[in-house]
Tab-separated table of C-alpha atoms in Angstrom:
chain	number	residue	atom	x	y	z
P	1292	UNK	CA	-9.182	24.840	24.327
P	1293	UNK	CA	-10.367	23.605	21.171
P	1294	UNK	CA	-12.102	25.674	17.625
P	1295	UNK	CA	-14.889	24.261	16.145
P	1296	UNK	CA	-13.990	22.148	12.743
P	1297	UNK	CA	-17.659	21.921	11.132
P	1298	UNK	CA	-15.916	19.579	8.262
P	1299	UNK	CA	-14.558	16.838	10.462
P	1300	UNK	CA	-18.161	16.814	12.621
P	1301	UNK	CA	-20.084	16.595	9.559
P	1302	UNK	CA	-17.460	13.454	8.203
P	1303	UNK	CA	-18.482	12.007	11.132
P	1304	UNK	CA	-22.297	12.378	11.539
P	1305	UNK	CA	-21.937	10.751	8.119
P	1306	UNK	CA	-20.928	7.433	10.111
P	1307	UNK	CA	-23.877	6.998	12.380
P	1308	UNK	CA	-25.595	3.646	12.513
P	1309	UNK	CA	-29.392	3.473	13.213
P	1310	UNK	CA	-30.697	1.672	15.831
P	1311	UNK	CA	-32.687	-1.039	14.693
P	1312	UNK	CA	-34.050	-2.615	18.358
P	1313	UNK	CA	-31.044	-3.269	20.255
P	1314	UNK	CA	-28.851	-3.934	17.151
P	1315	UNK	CA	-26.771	-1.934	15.163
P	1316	UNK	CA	-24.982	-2.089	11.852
P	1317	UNK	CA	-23.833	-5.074	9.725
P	1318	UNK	CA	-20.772	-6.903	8.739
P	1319	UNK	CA	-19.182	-6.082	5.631
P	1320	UNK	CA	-16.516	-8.212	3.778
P	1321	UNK	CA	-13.158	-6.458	2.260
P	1322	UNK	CA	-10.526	-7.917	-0.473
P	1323	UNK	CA	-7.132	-7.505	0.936
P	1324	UNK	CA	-4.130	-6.125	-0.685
P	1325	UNK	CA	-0.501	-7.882	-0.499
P	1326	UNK	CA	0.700	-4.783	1.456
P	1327	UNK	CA	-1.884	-4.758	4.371
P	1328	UNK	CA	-2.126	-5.665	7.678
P	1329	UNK	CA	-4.382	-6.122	10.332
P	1330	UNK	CA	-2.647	-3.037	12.213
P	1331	UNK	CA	-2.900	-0.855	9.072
P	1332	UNK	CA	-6.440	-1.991	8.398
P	1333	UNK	CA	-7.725	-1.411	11.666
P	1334	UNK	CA	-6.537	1.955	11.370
P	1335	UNK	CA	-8.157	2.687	7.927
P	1336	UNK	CA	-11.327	1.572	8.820
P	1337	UNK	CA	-11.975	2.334	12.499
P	1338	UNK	CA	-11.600	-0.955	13.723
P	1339	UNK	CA	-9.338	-2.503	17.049
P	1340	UNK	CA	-6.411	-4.973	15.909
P	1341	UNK	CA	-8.456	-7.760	18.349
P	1342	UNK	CA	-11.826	-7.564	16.947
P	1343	UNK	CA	-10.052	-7.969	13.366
P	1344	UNK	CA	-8.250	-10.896	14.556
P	1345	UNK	CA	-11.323	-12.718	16.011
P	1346	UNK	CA	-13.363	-11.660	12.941
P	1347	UNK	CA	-10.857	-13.678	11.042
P	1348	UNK	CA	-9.677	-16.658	12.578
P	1349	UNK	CA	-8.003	-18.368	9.432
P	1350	UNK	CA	-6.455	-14.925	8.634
P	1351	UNK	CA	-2.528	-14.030	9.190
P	1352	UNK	CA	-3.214	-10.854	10.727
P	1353	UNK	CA	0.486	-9.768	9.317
P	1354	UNK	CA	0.190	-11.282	6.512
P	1355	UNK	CA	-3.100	-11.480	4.870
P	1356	UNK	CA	-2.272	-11.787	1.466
P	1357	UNK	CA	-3.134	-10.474	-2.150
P	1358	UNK	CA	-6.900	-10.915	-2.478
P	1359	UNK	CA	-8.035	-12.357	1.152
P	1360	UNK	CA	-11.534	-11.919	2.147
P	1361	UNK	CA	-11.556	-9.834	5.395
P	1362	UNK	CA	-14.284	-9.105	7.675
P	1363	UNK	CA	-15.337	-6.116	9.203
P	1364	UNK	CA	-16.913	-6.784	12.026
P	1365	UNK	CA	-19.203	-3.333	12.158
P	1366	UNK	CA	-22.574	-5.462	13.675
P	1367	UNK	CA	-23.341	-4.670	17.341
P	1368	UNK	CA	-25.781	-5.676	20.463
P	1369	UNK	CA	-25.641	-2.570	22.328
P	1370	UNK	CA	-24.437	-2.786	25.894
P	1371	UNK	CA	-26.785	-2.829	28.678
P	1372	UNK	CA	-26.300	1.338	29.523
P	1373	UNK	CA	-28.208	4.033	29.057
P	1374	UNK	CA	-28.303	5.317	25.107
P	1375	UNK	CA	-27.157	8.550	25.887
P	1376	UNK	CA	-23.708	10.008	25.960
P	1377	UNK	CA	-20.909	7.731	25.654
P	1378	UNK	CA	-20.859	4.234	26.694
P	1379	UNK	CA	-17.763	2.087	26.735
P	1380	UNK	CA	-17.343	-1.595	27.243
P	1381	UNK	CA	-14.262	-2.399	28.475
P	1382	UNK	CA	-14.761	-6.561	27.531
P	1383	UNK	CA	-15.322	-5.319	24.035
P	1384	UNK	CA	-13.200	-2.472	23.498
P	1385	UNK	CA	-15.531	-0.447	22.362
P	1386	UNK	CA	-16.909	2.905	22.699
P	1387	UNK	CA	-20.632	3.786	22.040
P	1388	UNK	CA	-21.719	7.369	21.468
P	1389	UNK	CA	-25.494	8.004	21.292
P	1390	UNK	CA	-27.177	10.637	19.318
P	1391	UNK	CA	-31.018	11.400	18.186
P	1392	UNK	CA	-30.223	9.956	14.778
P	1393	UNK	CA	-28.535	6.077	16.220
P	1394	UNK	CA	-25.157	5.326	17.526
P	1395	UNK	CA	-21.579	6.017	16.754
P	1396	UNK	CA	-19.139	2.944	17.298
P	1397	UNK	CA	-15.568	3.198	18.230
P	1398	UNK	CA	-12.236	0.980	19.124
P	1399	UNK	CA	-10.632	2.170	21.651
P	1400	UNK	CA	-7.494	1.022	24.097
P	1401	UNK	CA	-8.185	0.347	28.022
P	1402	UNK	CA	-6.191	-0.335	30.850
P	1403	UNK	CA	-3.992	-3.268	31.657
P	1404	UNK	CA	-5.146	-5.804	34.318
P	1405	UNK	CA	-2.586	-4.166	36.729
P	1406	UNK	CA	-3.496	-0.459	35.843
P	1407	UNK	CA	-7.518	-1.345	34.757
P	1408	UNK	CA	-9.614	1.338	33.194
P	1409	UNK	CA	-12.054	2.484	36.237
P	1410	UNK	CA	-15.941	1.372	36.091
P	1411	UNK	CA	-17.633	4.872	36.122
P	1412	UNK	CA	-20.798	6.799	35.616
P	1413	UNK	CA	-18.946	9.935	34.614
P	1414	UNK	CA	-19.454	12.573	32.460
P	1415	UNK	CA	-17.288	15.293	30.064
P	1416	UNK	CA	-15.449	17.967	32.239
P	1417	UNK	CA	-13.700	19.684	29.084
P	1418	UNK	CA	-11.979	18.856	25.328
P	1419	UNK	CA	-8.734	19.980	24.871
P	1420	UNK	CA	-6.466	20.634	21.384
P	1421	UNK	CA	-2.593	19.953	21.358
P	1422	UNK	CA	-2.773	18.500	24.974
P	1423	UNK	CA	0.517	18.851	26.970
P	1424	UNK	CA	0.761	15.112	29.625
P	1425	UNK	CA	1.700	15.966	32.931
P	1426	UNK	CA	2.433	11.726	33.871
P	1427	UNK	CA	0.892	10.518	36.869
P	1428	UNK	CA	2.982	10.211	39.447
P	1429	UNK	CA	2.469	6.493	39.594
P	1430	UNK	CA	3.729	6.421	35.902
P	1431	UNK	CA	7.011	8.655	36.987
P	1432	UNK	CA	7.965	6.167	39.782
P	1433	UNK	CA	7.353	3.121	37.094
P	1434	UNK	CA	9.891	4.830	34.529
P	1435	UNK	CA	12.610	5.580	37.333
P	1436	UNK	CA	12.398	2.126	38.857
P	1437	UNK	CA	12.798	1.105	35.061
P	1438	UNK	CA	16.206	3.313	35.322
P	1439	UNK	CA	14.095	5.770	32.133
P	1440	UNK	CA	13.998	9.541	32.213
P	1441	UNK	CA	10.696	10.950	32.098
P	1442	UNK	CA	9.912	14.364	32.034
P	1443	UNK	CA	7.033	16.211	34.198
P	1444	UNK	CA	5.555	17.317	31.253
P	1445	UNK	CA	5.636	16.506	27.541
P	1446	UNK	CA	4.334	19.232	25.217
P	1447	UNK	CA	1.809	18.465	22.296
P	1448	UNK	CA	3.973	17.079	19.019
P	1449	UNK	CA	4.869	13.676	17.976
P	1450	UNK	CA	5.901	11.942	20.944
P	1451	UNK	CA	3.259	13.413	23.089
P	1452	UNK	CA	0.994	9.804	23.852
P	1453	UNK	CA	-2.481	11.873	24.531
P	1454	UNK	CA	-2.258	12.456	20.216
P	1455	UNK	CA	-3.497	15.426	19.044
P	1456	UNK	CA	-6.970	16.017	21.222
P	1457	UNK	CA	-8.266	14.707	25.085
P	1458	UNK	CA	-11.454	14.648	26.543
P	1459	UNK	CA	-11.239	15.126	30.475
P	1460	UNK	CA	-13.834	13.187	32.553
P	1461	UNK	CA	-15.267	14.101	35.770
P	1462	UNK	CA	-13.713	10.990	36.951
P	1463	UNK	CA	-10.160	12.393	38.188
P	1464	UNK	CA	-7.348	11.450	36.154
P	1465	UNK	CA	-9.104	9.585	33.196
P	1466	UNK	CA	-9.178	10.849	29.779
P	1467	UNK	CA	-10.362	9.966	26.653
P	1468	UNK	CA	-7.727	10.843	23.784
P	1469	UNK	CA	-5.522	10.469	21.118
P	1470	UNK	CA	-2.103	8.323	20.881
P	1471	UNK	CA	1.256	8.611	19.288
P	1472	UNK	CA	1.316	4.504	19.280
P	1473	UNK	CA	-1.619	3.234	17.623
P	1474	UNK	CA	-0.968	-0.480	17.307
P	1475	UNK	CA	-2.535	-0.435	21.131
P	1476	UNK	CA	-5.791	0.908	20.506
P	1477	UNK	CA	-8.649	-1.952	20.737
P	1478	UNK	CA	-6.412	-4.020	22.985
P	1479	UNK	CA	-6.004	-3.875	26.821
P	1480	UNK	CA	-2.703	-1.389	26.784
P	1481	UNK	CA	-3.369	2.303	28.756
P	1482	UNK	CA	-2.900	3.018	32.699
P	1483	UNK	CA	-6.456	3.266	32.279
P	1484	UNK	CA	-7.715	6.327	30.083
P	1485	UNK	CA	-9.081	5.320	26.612
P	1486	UNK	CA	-7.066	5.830	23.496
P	1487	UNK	CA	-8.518	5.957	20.072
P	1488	UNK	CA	-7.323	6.580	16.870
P	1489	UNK	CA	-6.117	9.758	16.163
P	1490	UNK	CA	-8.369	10.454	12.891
P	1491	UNK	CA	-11.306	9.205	14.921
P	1492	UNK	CA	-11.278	11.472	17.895
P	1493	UNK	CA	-10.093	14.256	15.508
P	1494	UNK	CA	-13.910	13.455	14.330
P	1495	UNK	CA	-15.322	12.636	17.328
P	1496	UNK	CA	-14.365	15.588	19.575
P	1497	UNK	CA	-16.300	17.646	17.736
P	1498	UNK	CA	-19.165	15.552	18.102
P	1499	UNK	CA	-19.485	14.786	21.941
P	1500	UNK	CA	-20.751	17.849	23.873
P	1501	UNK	CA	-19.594	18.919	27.136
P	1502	UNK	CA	-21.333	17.425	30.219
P	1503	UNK	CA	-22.411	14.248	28.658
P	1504	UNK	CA	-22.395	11.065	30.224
P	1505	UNK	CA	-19.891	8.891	30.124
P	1506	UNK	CA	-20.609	5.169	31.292
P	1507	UNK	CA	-18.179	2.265	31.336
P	1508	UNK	CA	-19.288	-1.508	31.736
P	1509	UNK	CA	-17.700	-4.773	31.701
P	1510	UNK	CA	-20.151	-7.473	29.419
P	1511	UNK	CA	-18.191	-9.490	27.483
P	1512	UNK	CA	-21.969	-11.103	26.942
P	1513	UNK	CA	-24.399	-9.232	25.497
P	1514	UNK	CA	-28.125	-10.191	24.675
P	1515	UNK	CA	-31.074	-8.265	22.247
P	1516	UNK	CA	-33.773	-8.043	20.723
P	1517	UNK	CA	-34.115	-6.990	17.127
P	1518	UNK	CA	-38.151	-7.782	16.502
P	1519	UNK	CA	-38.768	-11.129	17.613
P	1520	UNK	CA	-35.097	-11.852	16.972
P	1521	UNK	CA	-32.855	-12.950	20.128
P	1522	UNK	CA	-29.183	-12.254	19.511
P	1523	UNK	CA	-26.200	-12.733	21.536
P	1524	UNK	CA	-22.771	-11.500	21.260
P	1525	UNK	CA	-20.147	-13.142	23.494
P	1526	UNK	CA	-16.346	-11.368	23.913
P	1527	UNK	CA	-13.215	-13.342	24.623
P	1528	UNK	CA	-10.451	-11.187	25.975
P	1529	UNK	CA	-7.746	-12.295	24.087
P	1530	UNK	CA	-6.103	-13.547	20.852
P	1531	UNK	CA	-5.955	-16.973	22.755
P	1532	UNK	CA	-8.953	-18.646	24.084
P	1533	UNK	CA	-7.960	-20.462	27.480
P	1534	UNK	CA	-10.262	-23.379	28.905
P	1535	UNK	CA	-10.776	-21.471	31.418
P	1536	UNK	CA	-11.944	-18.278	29.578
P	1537	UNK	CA	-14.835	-20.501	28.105
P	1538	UNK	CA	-15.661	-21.585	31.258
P	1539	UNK	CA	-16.431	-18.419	32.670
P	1540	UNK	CA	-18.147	-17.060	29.475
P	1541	UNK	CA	-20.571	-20.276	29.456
P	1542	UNK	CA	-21.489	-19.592	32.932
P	1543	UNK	CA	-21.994	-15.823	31.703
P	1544	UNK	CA	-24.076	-16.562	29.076
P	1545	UNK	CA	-25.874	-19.430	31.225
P	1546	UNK	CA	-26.613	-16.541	33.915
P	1547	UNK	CA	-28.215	-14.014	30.976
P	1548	UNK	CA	-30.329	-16.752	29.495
P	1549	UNK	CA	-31.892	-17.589	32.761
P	1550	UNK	CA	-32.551	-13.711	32.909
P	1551	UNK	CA	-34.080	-13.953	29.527
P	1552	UNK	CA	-36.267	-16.725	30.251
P	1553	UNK	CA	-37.843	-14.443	33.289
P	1554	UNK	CA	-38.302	-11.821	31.274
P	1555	UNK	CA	-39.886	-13.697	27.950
P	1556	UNK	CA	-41.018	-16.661	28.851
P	1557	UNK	CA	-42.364	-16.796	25.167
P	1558	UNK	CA	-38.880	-17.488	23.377
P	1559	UNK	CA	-37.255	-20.616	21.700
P	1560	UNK	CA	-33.498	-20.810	22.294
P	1561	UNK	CA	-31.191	-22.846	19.165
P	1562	UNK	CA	-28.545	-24.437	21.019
P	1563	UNK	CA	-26.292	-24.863	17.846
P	1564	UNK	CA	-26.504	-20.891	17.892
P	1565	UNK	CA	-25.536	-20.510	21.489
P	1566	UNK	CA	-22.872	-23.206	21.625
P	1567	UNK	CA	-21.229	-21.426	18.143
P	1568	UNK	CA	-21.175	-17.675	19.869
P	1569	UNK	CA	-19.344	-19.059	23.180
P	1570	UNK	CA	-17.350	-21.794	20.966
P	1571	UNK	CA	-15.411	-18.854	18.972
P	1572	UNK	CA	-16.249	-15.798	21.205
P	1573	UNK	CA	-15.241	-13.593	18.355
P	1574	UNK	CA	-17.653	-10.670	19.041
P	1575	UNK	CA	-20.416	-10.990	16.037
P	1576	UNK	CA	-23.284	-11.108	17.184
P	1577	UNK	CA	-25.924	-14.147	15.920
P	1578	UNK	CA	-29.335	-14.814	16.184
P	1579	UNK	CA	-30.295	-17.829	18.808
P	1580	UNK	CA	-33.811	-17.616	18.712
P	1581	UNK	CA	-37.111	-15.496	18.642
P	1582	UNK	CA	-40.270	-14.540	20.362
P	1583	UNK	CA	-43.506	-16.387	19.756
P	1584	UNK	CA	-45.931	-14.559	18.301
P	1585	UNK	CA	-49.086	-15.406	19.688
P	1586	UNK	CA	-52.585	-15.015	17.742
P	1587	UNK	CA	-54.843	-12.605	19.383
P	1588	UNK	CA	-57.980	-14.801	19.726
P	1589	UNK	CA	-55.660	-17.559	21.349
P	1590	UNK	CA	-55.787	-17.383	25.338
P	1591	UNK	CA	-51.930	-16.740	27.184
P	1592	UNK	CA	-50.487	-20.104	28.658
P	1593	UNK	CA	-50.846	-17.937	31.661
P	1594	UNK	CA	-54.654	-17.590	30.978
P	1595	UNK	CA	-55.038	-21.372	30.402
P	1596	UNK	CA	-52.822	-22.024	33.421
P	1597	UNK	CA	-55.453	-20.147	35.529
P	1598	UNK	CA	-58.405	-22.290	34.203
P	1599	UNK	CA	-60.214	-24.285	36.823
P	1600	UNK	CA	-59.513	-27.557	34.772
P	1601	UNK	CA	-55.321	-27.056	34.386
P	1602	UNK	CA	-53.392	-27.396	37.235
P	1603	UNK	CA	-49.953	-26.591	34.644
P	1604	UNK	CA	-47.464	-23.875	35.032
P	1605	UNK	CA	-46.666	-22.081	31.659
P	1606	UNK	CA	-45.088	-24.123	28.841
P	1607	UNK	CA	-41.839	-22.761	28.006
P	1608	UNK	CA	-40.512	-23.467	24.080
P	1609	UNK	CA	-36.730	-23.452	24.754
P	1610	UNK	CA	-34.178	-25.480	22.552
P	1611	UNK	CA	-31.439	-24.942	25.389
């Protein structure tokens, strides 16, 4: 069982982004140094090696250079959850942790697409320090068909893979925890817990509380409001961008926006802006479009619609 560490909860309270409508954070722009990488930068700044690498298209993400201009791609559409607990989206690799104050955002690893990371509406069973893995015995048939040794248990130390601290979910044998490889977190890589970095869930298990929620979605497209502001942020899977990846995120986005149009009728659409976030599917989110205002004193197209004179459904102001 874990002691309390006061210091490292405190660090991270210090990183909590107000919610500003659906919305959260901004981006921020770094100057690399000759010796970084995307790997090592991730790392240092809490990011996934993916969302780095989509940030920064034109970017050698092993090579970035002396002096390269590097986003940090810290602006977010929340997922369509509850904001409470934790929320993780497996399309984005992210994990969301809501407080009273706004929202903590992590990177974190999730399953492969032949072990995948469970859709769940789970919550925190327990938080354990120096975890000892007992592997699954799915995993201990995959390492002897391999012709490996692997152990029934690995104590806590170096080449433990649950890192330094695990969270236990009600949902039975998924965890939320450290790693001893770190390159994988942000990318699709576990038999389906969640890794994070180990400095961030060093911080972060002293901030979740026991019996909160845990909720984990798929949305590689996400759509909010900020104000009158419509933003969308659209997820590719991958470093590579198939034909048939865009395919499936137009129709994604296609579906949402047809949602939207239900639910504000009063909204103009850019098409430019829409088009760019499914075009590079890099995760930042962008604004394509807003909410009429309409004057007080002026009747609804729904009123005028009802007039005895207008036969006319409502008008609707898209660009899309």
């Amino acid at each position: 069982m874990m002691t309390m560490g006061v210091r490292a909860a405190t660090k991270d309270a210090e990183r909590v982004l107000p919610l500003s409508g659906d919305l959260a954070g901004s981006l921020t722009v770094i100057t690399s140094r000759y010796e970084d990488t995307f790997a090592a930068l991730g790392a240092t700044h809490s990011l996934g090696y993916l969302e780095l690498v989509k940030a920064n298209p034109d970017v050698d993400p092993w090579l970035p250079g002396e002096g390269t201009a590097i986003t940090l791609p810290r602006h977010y559409v929340m997922p369509e959850a509850r904001r409470s607990g934790i929320v993780i989206n497996l399309a984005e690799y992210r994990l969301y942790y809501f407080t009273d104050k706004g929202v903590l955002v992590y990177p974190v690893g999730v399953g492969t697409a032949d072990n995948p990371s469970p859709l769940t509406d789970a919550q925190v069973t327990m938080k354990l320090e120096s975890p000892a893995w007992y592997p699954p015995e799915s995993i201990l048939a995959q390492a002897k068909k391999d012709g490996e040794y692997l152990p029934r248990m690995i104590p806590p130390g170096p080449g433990n893979p649950l890192g330094p601290y695990a969270i236990m979910l009600s949902e039975p044998g998924y965890l939320i925890h450290g790693t001893n490889k770190q390159f994988g977190v942000g990318t699709q890589v576990s038999h389906g817990c969640f890794r994070m970095y180990n400095e961030d869930i060093s911080r972060f298990v002293y901030e979740v509380d026991r019996g909160a929620t845990v909720q984990v979605v798929d949305q590689p497209v996400k759509i909010g409001m900020k104000g009158h502001e419509v933003w969308l942020e659209v997820h590719r899977a991958a470093e590579q961008y198939t034909d048939a990846d865009r395919e499936a995120l137009w129709e994604a986005v296609t579906a949402r926006l047809d949602t939207l149009r239900q639910e504000m009728p009063d909204v103009e659409l850019q098409r430019g802006a829409i088009e760019s976030a499914v075009e590079q599917a890099d995760g930042i989110p962008r604004m394509i479009g807003e909410r009429l205002a309409r004057v007080a004193a002026e009747p609804s197209a729904r009123a005028r619609s009802r007039g005895a004179d207008s036969g006319a459904s409502d008008t609707l102001k898209l660009w899309f």
